[in-house]
Coordinates of C-alpha atoms and ligand atoms in Angstrom, one line a residue:
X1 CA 0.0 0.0 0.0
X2 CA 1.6 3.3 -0.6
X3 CA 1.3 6.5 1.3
X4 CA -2.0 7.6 0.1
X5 CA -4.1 4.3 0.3
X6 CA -3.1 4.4 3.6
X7 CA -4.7 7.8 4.3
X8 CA -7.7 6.9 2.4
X9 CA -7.8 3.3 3.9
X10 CA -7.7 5.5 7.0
X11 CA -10.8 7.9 6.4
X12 CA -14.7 7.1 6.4
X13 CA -15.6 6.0 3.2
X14 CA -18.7 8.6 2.4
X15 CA -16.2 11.7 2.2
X16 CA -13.7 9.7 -0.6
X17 CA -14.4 9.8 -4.1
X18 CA -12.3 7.6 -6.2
X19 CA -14.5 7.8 -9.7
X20 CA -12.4 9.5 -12.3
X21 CA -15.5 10.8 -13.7
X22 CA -16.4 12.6 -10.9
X23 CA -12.9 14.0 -9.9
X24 CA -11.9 15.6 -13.4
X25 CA -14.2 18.3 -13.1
X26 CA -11.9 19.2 -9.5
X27 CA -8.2 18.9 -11.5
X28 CA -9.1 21.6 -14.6
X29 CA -9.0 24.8 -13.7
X30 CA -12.0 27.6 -14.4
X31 CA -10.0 29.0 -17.1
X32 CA -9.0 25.3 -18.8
X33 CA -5.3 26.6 -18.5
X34 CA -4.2 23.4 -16.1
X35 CA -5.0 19.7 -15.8
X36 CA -3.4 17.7 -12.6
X37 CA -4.4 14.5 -11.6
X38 CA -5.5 13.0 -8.0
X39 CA -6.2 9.4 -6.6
X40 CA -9.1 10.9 -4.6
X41 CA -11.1 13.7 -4.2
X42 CA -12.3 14.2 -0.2
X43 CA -15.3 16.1 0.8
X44 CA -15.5 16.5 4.6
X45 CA -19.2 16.9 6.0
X46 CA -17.8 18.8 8.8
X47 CA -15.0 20.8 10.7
X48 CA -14.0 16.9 12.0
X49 CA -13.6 15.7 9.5
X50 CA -11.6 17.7 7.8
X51 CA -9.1 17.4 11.1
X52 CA -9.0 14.0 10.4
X53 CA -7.8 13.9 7.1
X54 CA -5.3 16.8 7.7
X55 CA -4.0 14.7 10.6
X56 CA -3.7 11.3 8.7
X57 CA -2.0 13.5 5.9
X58 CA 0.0 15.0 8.0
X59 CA 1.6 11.9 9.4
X60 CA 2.3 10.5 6.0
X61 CA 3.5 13.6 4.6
X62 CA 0.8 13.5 1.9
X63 CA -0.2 17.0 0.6
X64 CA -3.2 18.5 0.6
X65 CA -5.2 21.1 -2.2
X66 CA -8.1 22.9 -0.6
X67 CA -10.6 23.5 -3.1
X68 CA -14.3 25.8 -3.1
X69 CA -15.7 26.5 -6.3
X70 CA -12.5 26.2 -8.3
X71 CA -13.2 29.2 -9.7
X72 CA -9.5 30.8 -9.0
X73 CA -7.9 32.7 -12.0
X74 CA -4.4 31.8 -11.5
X75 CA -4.8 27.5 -10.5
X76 CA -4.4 27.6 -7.1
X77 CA -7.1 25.2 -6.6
X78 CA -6.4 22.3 -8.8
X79 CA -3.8 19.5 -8.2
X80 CA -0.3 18.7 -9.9
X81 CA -0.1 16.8 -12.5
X82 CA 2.4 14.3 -10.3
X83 CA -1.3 12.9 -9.2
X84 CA 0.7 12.9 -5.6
X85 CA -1.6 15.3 -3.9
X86 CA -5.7 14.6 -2.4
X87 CA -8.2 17.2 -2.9
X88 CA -10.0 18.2 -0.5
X89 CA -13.7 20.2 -1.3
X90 CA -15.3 22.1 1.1
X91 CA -18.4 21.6 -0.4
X92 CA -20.7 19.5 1.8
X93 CA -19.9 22.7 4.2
X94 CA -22.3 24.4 3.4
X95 CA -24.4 26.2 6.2
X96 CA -25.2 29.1 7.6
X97 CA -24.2 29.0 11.5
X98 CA -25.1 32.2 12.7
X99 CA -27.1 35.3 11.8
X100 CA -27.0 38.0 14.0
X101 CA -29.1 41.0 12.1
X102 CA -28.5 43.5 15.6
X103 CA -24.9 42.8 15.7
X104 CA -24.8 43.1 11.6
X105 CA -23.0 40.1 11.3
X106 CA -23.2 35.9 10.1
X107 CA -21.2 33.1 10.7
X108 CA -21.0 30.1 8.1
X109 CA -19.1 27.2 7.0
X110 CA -16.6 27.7 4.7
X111 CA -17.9 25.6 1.3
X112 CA -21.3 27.8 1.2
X113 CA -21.8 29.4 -2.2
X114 CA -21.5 32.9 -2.1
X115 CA -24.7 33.4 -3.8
X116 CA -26.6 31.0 -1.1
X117 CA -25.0 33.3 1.6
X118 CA -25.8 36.5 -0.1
X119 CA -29.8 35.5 -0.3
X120 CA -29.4 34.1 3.4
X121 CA -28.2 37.4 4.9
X122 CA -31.0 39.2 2.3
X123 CA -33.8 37.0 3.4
X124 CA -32.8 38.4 7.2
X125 CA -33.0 42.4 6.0
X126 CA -29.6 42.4 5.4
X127 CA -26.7 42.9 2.8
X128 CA -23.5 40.5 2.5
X129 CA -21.7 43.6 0.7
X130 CA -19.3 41.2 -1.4
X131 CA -20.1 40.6 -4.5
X132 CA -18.2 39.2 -8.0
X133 CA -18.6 37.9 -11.4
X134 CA -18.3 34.2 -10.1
X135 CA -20.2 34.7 -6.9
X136 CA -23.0 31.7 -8.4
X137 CA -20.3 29.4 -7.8
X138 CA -17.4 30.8 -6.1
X139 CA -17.5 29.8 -2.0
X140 CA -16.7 31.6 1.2
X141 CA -14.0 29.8 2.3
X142 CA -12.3 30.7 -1.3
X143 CA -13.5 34.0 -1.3
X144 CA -11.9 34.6 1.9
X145 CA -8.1 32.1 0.9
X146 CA -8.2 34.4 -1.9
X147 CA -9.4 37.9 -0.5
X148 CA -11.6 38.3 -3.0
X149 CA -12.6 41.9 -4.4
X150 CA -15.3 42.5 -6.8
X151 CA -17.7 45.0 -7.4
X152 CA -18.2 47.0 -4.1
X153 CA -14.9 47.3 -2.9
X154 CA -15.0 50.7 -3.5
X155 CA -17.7 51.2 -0.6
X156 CA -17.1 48.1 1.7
X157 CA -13.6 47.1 1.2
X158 CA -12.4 43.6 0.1
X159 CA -13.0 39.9 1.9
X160 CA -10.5 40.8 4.4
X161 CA -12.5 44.2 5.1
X162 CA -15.3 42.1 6.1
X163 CA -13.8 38.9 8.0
X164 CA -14.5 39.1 11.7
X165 CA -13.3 36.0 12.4
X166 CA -12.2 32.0 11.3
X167 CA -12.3 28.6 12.2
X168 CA -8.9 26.9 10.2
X169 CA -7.7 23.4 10.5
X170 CA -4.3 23.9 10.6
X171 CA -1.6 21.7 8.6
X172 CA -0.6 19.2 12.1
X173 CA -4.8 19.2 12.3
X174 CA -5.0 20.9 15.4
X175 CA -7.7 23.7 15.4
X176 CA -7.2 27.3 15.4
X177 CA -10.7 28.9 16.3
X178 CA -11.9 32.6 16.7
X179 CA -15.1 32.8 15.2
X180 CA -16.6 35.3 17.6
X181 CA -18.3 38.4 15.3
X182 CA -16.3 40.9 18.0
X183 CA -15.8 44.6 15.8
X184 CA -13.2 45.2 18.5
X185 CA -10.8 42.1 19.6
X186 CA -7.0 43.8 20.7
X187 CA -5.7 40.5 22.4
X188 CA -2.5 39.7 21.2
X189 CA -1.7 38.9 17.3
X190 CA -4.6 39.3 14.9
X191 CA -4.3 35.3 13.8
X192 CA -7.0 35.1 11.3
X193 CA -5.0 38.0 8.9
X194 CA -2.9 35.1 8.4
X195 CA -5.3 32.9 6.3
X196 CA -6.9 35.6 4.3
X197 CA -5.4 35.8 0.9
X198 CA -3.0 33.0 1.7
X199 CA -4.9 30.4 -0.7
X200 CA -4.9 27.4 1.3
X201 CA -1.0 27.2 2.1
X202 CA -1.4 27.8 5.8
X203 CA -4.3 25.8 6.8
X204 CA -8.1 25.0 5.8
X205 CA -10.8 27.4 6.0
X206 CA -13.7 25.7 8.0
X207 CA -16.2 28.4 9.0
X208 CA -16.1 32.7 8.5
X209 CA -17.8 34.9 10.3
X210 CA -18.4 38.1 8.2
X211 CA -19.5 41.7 8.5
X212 CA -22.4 42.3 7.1
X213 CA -24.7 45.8 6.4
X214 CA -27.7 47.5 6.0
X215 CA -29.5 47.0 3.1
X216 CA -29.6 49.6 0.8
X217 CA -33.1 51.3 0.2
X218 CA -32.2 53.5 -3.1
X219 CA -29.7 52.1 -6.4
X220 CA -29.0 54.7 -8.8
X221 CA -27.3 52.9 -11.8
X222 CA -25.3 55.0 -14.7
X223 CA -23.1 54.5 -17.8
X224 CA -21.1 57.3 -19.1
X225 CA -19.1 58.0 -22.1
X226 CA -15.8 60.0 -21.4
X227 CA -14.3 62.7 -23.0
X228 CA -11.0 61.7 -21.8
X229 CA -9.5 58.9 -19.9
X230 CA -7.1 61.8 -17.6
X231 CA -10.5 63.0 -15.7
X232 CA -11.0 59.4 -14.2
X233 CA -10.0 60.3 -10.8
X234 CA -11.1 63.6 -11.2
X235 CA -14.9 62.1 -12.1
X236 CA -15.5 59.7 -9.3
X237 CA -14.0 62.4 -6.9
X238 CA -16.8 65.0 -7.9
X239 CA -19.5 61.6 -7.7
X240 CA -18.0 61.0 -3.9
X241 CA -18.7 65.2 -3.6
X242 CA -22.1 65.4 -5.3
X243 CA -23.4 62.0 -3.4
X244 CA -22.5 62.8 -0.3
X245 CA -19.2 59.2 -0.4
X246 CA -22.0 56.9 -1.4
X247 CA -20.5 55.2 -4.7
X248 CA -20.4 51.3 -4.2
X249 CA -18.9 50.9 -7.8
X250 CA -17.1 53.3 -9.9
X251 CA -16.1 50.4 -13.0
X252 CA -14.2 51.7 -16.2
X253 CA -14.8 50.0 -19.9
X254 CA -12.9 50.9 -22.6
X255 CA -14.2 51.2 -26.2
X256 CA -12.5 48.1 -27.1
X257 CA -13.8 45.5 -24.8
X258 CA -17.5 46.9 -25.2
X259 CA -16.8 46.5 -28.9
X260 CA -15.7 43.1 -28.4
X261 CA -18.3 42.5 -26.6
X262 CA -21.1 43.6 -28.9
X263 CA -19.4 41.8 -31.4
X264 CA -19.6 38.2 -29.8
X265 CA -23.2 38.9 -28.7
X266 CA -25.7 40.1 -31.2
X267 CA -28.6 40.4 -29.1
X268 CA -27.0 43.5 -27.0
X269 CA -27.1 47.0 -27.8
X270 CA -25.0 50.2 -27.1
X271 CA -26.2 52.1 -24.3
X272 CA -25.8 55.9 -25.2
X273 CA -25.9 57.6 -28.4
X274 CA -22.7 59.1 -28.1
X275 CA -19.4 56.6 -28.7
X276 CA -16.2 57.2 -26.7
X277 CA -12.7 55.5 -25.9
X278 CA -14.0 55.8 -22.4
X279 CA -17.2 54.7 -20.6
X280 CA -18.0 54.4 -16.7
X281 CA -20.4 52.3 -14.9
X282 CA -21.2 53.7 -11.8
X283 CA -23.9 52.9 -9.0
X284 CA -24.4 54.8 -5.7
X285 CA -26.5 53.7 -3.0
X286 CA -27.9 54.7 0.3
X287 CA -29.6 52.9 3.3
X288 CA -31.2 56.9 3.9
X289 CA -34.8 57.3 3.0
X290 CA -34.4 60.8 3.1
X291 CA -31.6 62.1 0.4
X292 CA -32.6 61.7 -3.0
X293 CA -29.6 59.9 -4.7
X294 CA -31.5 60.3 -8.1
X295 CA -31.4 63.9 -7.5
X296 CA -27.6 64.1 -6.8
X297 CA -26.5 61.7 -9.7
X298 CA -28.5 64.1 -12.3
X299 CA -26.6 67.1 -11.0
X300 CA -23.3 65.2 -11.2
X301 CA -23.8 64.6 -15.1
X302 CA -25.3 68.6 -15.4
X303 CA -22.0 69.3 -13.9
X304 CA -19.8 67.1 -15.2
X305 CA -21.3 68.4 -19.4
X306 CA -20.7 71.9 -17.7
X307 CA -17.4 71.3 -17.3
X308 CA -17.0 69.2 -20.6
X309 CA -16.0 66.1 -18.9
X310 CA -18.6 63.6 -20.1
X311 CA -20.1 63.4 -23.7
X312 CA -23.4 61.5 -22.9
X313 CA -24.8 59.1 -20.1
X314 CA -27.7 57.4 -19.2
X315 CA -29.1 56.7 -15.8
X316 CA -31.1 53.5 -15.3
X317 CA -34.5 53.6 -15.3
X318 CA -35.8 50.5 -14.2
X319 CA -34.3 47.5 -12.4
X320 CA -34.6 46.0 -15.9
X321 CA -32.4 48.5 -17.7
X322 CA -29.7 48.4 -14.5
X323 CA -29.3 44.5 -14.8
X324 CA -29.0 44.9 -18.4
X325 CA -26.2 47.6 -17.8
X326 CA -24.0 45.7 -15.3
X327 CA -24.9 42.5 -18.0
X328 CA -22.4 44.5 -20.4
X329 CA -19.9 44.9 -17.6
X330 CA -19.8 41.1 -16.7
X331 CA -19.8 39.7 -20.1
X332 CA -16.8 41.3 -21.0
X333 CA -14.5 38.2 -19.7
X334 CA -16.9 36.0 -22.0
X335 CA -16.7 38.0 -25.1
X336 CA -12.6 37.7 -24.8
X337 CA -13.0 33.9 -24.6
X338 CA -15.2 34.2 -27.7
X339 CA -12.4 36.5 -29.8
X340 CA -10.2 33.7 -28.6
X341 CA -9.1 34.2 -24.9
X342 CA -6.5 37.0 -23.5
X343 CA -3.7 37.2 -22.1
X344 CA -4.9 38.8 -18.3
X345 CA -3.0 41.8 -16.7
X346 CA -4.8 42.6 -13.2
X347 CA -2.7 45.5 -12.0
X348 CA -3.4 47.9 -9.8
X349 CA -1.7 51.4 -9.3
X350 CA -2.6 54.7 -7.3
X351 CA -6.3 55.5 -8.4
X352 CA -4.2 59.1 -9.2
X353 CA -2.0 57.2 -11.5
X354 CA -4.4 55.0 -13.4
X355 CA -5.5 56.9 -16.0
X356 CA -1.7 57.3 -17.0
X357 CA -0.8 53.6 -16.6
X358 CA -3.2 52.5 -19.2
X359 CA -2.2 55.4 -21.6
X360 CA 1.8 53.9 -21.0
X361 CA 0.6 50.0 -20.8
X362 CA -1.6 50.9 -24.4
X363 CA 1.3 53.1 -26.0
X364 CA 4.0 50.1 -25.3
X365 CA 1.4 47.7 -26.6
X366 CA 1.1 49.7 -29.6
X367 CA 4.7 49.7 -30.3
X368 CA 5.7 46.5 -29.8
X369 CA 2.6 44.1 -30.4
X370 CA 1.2 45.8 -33.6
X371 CA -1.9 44.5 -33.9
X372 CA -3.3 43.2 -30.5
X373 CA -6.3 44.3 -29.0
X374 CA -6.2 45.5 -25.2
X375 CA -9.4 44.9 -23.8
X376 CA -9.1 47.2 -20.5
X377 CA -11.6 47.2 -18.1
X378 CA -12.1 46.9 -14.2
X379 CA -12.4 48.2 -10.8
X380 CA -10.8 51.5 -11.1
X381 CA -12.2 53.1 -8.2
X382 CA -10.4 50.8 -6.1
X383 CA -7.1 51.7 -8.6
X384 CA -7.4 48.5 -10.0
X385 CA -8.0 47.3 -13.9
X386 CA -8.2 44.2 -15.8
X387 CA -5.3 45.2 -18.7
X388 CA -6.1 42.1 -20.9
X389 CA -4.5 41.1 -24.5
X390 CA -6.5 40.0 -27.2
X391 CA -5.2 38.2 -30.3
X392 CA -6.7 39.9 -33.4
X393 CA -9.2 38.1 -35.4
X394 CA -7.0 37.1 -38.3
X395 CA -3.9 35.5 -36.1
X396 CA -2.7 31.6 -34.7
X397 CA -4.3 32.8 -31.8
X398 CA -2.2 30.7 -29.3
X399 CA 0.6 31.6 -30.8
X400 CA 0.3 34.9 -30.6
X401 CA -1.3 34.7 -26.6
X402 CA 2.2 33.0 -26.3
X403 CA 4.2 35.8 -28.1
X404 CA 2.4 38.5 -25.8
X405 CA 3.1 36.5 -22.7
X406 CA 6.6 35.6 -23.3
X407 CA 7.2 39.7 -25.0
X408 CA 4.9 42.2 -23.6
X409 CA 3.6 40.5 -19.8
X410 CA 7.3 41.3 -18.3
X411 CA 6.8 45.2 -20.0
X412 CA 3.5 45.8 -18.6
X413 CA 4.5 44.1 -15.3
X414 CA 7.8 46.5 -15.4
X415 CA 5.7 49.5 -15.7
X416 CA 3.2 48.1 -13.0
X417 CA 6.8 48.3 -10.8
X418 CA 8.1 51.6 -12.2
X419 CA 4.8 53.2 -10.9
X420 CA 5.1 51.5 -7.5
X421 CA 1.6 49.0 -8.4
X422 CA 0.7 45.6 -8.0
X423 CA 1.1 42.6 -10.5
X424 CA -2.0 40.8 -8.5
X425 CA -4.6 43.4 -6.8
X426 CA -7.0 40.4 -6.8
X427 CA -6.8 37.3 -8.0
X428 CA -3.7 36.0 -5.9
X429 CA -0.8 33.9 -7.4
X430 CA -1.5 30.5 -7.3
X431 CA 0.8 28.7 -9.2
X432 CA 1.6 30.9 -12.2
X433 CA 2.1 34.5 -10.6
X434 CA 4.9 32.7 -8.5
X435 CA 7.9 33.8 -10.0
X436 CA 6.4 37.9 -10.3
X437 CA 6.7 37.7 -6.9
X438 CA 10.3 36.8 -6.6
X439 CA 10.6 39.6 -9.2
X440 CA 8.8 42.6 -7.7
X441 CA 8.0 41.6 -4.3
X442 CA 8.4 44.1 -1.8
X443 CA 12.1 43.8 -0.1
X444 CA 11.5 41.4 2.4
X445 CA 8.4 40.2 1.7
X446 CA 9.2 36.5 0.6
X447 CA 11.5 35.8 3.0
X448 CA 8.7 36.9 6.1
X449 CA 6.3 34.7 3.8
X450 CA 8.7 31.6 3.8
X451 CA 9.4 31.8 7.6
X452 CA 5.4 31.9 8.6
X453 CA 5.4 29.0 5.9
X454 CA 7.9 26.8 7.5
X455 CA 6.7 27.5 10.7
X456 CA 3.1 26.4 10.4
X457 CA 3.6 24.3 7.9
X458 CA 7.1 22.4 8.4
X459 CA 5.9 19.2 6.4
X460 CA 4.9 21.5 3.6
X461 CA 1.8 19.5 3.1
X462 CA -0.6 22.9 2.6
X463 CA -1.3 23.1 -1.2
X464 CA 2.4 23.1 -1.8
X465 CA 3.5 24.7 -5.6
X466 CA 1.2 27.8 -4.8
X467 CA 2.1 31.3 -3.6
X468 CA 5.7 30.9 -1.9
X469 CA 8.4 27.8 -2.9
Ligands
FAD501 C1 -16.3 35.0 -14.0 C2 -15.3 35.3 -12.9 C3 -15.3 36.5 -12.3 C4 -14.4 36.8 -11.3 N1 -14.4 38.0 -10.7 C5 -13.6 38.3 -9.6 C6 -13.6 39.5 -9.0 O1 -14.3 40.5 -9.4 N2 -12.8 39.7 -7.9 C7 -12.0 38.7 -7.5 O2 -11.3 38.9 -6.5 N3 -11.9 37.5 -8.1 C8 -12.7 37.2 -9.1 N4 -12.7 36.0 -9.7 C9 -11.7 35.0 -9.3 C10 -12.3 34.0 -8.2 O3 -13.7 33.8 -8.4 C11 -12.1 34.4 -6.8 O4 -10.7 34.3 -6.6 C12 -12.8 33.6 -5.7 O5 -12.6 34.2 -4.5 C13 -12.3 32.1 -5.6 O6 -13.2 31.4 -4.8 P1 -13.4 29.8 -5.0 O7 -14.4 29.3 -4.0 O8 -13.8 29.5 -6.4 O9 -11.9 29.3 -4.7 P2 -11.1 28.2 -5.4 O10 -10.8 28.6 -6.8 O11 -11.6 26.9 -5.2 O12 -9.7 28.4 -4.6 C14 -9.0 29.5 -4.6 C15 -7.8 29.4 -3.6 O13 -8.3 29.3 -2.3 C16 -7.9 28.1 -1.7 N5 -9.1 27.7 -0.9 C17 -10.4 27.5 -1.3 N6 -11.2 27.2 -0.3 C18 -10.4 27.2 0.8 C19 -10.6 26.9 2.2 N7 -11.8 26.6 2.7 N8 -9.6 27.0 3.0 C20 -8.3 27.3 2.6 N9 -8.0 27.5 1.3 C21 -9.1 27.5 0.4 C22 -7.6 27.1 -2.8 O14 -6.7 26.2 -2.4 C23 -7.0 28.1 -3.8 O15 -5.6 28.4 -3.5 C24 -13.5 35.7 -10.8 C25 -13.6 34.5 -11.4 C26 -14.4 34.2 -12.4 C27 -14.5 32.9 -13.0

């Protein structure tokens, strides 16, 4: 028997899955970049078990991928293809534990889907104020390993913005557990920071307890087209101003990747009139019944024509007419998989210096990639965009993905530095942002990261190949 039958010999037979069937859909990642192979696939029913499998791995040094929805953008949740690690799913863990509407906060285990906690905490009154493109299969427990952004971040702050506490199981299978929804909690070392963002190489994720807020009672939805990409920061700073700080998502689309978009899907349509280079979603909301957010966002765009910022916008004017606005906005990853896929970029730089990183990151695209189509999109209230490289139509399209990757990703990444930004504001590293790390990390940084890696984890059996060597 080797080392893994003897774990699996060791665990109760209704958590291991053995059909191949079943377990290639948890060793390909979302993207279909990366196939690894496992004997097993393990899904724990409870915080328990899980200690029991991380214990029996432990002892015989087997190692261990914690997977949720498998949704990661950089294959941190799928095996290597050495077929010498288990996965293990988190998702038979799947229910709420506590909901606490006075104290504005829920506790739940870690494999819920984000979705299923979102309609939870709305069926209480309340809002769970994170919220992203994957969030119908994505899972809290990944949300969390990854510190997940998304489309509020803006307002509420990422995952670790809203993480009051965590139960982990950690790699020896003892139990670290501080799940207590405290706002305030100075005693000693603030553990759980640990085992947000650290995508399952410290421990596993077995319940969160989150943050939540009051539901909003007024949406105003609106998409503008830009004169000129410079007045980014100077636009959402006069929204902040005119809505008295209540924009949840200030989201930038270039002409490009709505063109791309209405290109792959025939059935949508061009919101305004007017084209630009430059179009914003934004949406401000309010939990006040008393200010009149309609009112404020139809002064911003008076002001903003006054002062010849904006060449035409459109606010929402039904429910209907927002979903179909943020539809454009979301679809945008799809219509790059139907122009062939992209090479991804998510940067993030000073919100002051973002309208001048993706005039540099498009001039040096220009110049040395003739021909490619950057699809540039994301976030940018929170400083962050999507700078994403599209083959043109009439090219070997993974050739030239290759070419851009192997040519132009170390450019863009070297300006990301020169400006003092970020080669990952959200998705993490995984396994392939790795070596960018070794590159541009902060002096310091990795060697910190190995040290809390040895220490907790001196068998290295914690989703090894991810994040840190
Ligand atoms: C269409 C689409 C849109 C997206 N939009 C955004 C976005 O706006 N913002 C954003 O930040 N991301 C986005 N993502 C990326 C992805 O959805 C997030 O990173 C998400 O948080 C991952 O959650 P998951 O449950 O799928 O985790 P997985 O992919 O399963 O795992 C991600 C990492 O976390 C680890 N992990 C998972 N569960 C646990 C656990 N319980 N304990 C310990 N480690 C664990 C895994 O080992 C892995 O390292 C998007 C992805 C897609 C496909």
């Amino acid at each position: 028997m080797d080392r893994i039958d003897e774990v699996l010999a060791q665990l109760p037979q209704e958590i291991v899955t053995r059909d191949q069937d079943i377990i290639s859909a948890y060793t390909t990642d979302f993207r279909r970049h990366y196939t690894g192979r496992t004997t097993a696939v393990l899904r724990p029913r409870n915080t328990a078990d899980v200690q029991h499998i991380v214990r029996a791995c432990a002892q015989r040094h087997v190692p261990l991928v914690p997977q949720g929805g498998n949704t990661s953008y950089c294959t941190a949740a799928t095996p290597s293809d050495k077929g010498d690690e288990l996965v293990v799913s988190l998702e038979r863990m799947n229910t709420v534990r506590d909901l606490d509407p006075a104290n504005l906060s829920a506790s739940a285990d870690a494999g819920i889907i984000l979705s299923d906690l979102q309609q939870a905490v709305s069926d209480a009154g309340l809002l769970l104020p994170l919220a992203l493109g994957s969030q119908q299969s994505c899972r809290i427990g990944g949300n969390v390993s990854t510190n997940a952004g998304g489309i509020s971040v803006l307002r509420y702050g990422m995952a670790r913005d809203l993480v009051l506490g965590l139960e982990v199981v950690l790699p020896d299978g003892s139990l670290y557990s501080e799940l207590s929804p405290l706002r305030k909690n100075n005693s000693g070392y603030d553990v759980k920071q640990l085992f947000i963002g650290a995508e399952g190489t410290l421990g596993i994720i077995t319940a969160v307890s989150l943050k939540l807020a009051r539901k909003p009672r007024q949406t105003v939805t609106a998409f503008l087209a830009l004169k000129d990409i410079s007045t980014l920061a100077r636009i959402l700073d006069a929204a902040q101003i005119q809505t008295g700080e209540s924009i949840t998502s200030f989201e930038y689309i270039s002409d490009a990747s709505l063109r791309l978009l209405l290109d792959a899907k025939d059935v949508l349509r061009h919101p305004l009139q007017e084209k630009s280079q430059h179009y914003v979603l934004l949406e401000a909301t309010t939990v006040s019944p008393v200010l009149d957010l309609e009112e404020s966002i139809t002064r911003l765009f008076g002001e903003l024509f006054e002062q010849g910022l904006i060449m035409d916008g459109t606010i929402a004017a039904s429910g209907q007419q927002r979903a179909e606005l943020w539809h454009l906005r979301e679809s945008i990853p799809e219509a790059e998989v139907h122009h062939g896929g992209s090479v991804k970029h998510d940067i993030a730089v000073r919100t002051s210096q973002l309208a001048a990183f993706i005039v540099e990151a498009s001039r040096i695209v220009e110049r040395n990639a003739p021909g490619a189509i950057p699809s540039i999109y994301g976030h940018v209230g929170d400083g962050n965009v999507h700078f994403n490289l599209v083959p043109p139509a009439l090219s070997d399209k993974v050739e030239f993905k290759n070419r851009l990757t192997r040519e132009i990703s170390p450019l863009i990444y070297q300006l990301t530095a020169d400006m003092e930004g970020t080669f990952s504001a959200e998705y993490g590293l995984g396994r392939v942002k790795m070596d960018l790390l070794e590159r541009h990390g902060a002096l310091g940084k990795l060697r910190v990261m190995r040290i809390l890696k040895t220490a907790l984890d001196p068998k290295g059996v914690m989703n090894p190949g991810k994040v840190v060597a």
